[in-house]
PDB file of C-alpha atoms in Angstrom:
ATOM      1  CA  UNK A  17      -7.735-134.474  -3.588  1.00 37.00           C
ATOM      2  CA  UNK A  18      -4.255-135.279  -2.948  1.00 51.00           C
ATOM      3  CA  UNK A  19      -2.518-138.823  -3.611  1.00 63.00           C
ATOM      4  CA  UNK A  20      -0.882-140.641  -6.203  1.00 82.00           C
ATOM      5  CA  UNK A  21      -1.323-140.769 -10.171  1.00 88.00           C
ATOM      6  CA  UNK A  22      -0.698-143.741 -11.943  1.00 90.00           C
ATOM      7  CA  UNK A  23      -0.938-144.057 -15.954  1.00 93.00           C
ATOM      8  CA  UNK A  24      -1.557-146.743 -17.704  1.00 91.00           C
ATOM      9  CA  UNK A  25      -1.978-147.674 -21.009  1.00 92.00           C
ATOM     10  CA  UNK A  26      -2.628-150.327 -23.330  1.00 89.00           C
ATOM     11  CA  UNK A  27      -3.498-151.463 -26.964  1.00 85.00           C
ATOM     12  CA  UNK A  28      -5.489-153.869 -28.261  1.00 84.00           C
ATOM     13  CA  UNK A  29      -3.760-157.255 -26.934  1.00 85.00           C
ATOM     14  CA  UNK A  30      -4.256-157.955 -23.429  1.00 86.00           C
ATOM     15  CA  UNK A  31      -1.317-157.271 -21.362  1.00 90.00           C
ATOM     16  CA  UNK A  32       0.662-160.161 -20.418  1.00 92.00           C
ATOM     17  CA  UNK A  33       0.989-161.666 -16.990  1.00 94.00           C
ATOM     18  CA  UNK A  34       4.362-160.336 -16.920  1.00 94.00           C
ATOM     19  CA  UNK A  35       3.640-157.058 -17.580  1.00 92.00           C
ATOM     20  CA  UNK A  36       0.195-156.793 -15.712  1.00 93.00           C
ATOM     21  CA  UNK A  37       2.121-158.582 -12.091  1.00 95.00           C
ATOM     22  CA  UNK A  38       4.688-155.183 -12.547  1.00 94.00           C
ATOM     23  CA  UNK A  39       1.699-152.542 -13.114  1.00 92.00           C
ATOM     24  CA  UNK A  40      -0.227-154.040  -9.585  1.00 93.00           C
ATOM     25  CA  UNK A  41       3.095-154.024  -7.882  1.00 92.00           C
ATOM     26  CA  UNK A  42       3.451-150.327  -8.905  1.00 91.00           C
ATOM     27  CA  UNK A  43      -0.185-149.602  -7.766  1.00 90.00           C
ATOM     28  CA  UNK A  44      -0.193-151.460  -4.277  1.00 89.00           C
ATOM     29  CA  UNK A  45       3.483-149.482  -4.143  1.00 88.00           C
ATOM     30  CA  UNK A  46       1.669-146.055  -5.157  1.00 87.00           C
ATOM     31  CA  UNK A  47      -1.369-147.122  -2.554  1.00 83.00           C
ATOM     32  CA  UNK A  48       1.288-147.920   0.647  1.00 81.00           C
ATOM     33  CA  UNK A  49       1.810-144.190   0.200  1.00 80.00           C
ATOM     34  CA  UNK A  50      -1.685-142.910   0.221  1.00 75.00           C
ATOM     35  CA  UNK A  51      -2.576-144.651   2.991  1.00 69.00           C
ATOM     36  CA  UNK A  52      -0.936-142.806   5.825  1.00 63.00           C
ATOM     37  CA  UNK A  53      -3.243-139.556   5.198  1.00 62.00           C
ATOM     38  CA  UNK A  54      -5.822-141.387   3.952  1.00 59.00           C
ATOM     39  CA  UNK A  55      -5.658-139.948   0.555  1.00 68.00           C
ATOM     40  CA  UNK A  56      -6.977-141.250  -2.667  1.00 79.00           C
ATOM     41  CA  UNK A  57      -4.865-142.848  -5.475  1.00 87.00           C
ATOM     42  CA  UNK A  58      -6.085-142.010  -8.817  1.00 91.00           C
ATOM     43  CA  UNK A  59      -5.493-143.979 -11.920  1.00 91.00           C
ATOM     44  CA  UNK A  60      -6.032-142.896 -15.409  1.00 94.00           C
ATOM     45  CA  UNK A  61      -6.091-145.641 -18.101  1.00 92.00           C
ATOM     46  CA  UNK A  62      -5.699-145.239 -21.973  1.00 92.00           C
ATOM     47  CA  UNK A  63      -6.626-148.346 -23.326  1.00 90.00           C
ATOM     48  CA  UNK A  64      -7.654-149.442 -27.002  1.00 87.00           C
ATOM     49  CA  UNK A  65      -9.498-153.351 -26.288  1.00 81.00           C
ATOM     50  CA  UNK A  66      -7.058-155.402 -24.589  1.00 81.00           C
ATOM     51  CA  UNK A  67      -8.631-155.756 -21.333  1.00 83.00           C
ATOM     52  CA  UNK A  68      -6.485-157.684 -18.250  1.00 87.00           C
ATOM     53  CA  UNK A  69      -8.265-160.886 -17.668  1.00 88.00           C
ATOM     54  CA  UNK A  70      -9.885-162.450 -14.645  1.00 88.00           C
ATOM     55  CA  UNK A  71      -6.973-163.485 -13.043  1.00 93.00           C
ATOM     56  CA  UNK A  72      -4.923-160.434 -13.730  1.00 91.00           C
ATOM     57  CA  UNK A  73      -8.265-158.094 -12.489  1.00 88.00           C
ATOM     58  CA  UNK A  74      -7.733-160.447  -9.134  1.00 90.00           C
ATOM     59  CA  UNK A  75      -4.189-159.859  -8.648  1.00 92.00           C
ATOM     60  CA  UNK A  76      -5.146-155.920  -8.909  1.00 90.00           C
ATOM     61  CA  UNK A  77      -8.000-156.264  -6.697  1.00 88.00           C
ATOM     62  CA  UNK A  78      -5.481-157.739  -4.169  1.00 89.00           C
ATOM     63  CA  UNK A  79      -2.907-155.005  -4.523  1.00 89.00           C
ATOM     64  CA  UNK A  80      -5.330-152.256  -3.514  1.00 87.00           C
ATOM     65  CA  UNK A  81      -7.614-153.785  -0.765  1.00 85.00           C
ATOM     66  CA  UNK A  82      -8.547-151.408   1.359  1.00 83.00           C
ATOM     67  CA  UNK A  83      -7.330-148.677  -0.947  1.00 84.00           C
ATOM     68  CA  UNK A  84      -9.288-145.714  -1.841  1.00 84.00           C
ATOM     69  CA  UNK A  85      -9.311-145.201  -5.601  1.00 87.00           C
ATOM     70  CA  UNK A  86     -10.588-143.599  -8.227  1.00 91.00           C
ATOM     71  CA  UNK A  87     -10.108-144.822 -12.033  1.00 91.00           C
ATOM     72  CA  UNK A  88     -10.812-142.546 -15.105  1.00 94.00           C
ATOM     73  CA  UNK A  89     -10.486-145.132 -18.368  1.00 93.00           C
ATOM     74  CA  UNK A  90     -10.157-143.393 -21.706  1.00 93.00           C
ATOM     75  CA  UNK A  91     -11.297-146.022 -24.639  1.00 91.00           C
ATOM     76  CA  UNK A  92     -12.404-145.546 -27.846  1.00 88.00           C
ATOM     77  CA  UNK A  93     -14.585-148.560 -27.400  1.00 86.00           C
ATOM     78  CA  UNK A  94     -18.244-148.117 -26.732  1.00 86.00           C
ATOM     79  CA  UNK A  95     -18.821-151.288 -25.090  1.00 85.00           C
ATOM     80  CA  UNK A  96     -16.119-150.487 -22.743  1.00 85.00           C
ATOM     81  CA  UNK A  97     -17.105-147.866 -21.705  1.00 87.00           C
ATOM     82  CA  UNK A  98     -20.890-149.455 -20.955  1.00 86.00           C
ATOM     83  CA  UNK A  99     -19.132-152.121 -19.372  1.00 83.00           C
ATOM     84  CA  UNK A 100     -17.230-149.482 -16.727  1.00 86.00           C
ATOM     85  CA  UNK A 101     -20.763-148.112 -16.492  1.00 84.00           C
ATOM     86  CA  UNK A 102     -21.856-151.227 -14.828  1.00 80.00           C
ATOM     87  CA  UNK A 103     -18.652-151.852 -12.478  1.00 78.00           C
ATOM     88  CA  UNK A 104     -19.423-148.384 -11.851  1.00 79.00           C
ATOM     89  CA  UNK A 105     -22.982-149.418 -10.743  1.00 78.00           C
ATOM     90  CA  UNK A 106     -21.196-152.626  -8.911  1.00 70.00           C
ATOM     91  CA  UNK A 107     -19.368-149.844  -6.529  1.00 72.00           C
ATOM     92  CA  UNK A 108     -16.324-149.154  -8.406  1.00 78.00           C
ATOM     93  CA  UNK A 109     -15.624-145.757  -8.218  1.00 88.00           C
ATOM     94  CA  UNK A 110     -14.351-145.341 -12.292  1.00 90.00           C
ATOM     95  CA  UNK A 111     -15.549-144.270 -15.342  1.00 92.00           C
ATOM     96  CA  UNK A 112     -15.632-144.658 -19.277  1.00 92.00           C
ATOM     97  CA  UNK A 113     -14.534-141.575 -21.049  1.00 94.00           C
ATOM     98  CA  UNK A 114     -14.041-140.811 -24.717  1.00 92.00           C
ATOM     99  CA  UNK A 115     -10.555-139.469 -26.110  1.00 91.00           C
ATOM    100  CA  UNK A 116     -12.518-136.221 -26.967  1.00 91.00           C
ATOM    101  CA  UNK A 117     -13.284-135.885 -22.891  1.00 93.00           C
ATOM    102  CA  UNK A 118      -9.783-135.465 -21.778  1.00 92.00           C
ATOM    103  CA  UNK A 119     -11.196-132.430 -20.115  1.00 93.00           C
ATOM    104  CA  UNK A 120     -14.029-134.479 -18.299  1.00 95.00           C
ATOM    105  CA  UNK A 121     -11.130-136.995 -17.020  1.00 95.00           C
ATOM    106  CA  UNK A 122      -8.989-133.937 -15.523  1.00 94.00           C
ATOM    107  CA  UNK A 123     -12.251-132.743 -13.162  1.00 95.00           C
ATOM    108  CA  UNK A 124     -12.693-136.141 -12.335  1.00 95.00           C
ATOM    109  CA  UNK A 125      -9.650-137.167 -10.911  1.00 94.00           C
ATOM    110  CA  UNK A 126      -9.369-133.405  -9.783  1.00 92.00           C
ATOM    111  CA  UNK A 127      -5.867-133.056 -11.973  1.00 92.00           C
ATOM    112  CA  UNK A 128      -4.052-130.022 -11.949  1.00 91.00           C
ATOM    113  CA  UNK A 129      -3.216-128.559 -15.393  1.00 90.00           C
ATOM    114  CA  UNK A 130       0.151-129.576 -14.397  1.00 91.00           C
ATOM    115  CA  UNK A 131      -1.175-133.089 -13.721  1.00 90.00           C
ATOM    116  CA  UNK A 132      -3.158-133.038 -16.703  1.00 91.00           C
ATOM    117  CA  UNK A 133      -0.131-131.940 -19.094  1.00 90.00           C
ATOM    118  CA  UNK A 134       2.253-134.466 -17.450  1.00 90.00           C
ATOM    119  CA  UNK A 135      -0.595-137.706 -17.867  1.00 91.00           C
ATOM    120  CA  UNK A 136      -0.708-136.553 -21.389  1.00 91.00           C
ATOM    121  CA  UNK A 137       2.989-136.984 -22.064  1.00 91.00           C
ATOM    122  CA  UNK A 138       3.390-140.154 -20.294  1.00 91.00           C
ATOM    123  CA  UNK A 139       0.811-141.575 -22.010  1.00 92.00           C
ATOM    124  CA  UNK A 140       2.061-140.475 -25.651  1.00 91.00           C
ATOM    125  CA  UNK A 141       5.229-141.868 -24.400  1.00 91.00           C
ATOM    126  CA  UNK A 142       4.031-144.921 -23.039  1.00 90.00           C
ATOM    127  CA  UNK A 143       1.945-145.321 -26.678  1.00 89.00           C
ATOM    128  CA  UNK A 144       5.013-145.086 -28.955  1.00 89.00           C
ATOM    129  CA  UNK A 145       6.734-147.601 -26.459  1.00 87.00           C
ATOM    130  CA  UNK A 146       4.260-150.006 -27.533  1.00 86.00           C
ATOM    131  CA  UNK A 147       3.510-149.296 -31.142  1.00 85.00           C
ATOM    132  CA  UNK A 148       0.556-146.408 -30.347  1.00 80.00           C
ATOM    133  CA  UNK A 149      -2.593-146.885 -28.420  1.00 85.00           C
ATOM    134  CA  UNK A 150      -5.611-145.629 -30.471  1.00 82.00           C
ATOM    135  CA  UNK A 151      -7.363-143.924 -27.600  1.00 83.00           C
ATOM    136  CA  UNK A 152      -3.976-141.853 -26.678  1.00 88.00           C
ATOM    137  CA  UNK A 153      -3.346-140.787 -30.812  1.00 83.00           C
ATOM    138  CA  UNK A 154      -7.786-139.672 -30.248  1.00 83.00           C
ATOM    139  CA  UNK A 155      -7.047-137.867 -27.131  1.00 81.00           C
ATOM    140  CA  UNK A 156      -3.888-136.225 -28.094  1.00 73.00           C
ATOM    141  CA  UNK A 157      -4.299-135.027 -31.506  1.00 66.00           C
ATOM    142  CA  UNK A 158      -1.483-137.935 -32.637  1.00 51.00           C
ATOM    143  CA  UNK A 159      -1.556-139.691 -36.041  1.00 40.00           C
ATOM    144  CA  UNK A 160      -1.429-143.642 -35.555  1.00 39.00           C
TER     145      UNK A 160
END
């Protein structure tokens, strides 16, 4: 598939503006390079509940107009997972996946084992930077 990676991960809090106006300046960074061969940029997000809100969603949205991408979010929450369902149904090309379907996330962002293994350790990492991230500790193995 080719492209870019990006991780993300969060806890339970939504991120603040501060943070969130850094992440979609990373993205629409990581999309200026896909966009010469057309390739996709793939995003994998470990997130417990805190979900960005309206605004921050916008800002995103606006950082990757006209971007292919393709968003794999690992949750332990059920409804947010239903809720990526419908996005999904909305056009969004993401989906909801357990911590137990790290697997699953791999073939759907077409990851490398590589790819896989690296996503993994940024994602512990990013966890502990944080104060752990429930859906990393379930995907990983970790104790919170």
């Amino acid at each position: 598939m080719g492209g870019e990676l990006l991780v993300y991960v969060g806890g339970q809090a939504a991120p603040a503006d501060s943070e969130w106006a850094a992440y979609a300046r990373l993205a629409a960074e990581l999309a200026q390079r896909t966009q010469p061969d057309a390739s996709l940029l793939r995003i994998c997000v470990f997130v417990d509940d805190g979900a960005p809100n309206a605004k921050q969603r916008a800002l995103l949205a606006e950082a990757l107009r006209g971007v292919s991408v393709r968003a794999a979010v690992v949750t332990t929450s059920a409804f947010a997972r239903r809720m990526i369902t419908v996005f999904s149904w909305l056009g969004a090309d993401m989906r909801g996946f357990t911590p137990a379907e790290l697997p699953e996330v791999a073939s759907y962002l077409e990851m490398s084992g590589p790819e896989l293994r690296a996503t993994v350790e940024t994602a512990e990492a990013l966890a502990a930077a944080i104060g752990g991230v429930q859906a990393v500790a379930s995907a990983t193995g970790l104790s919170t």
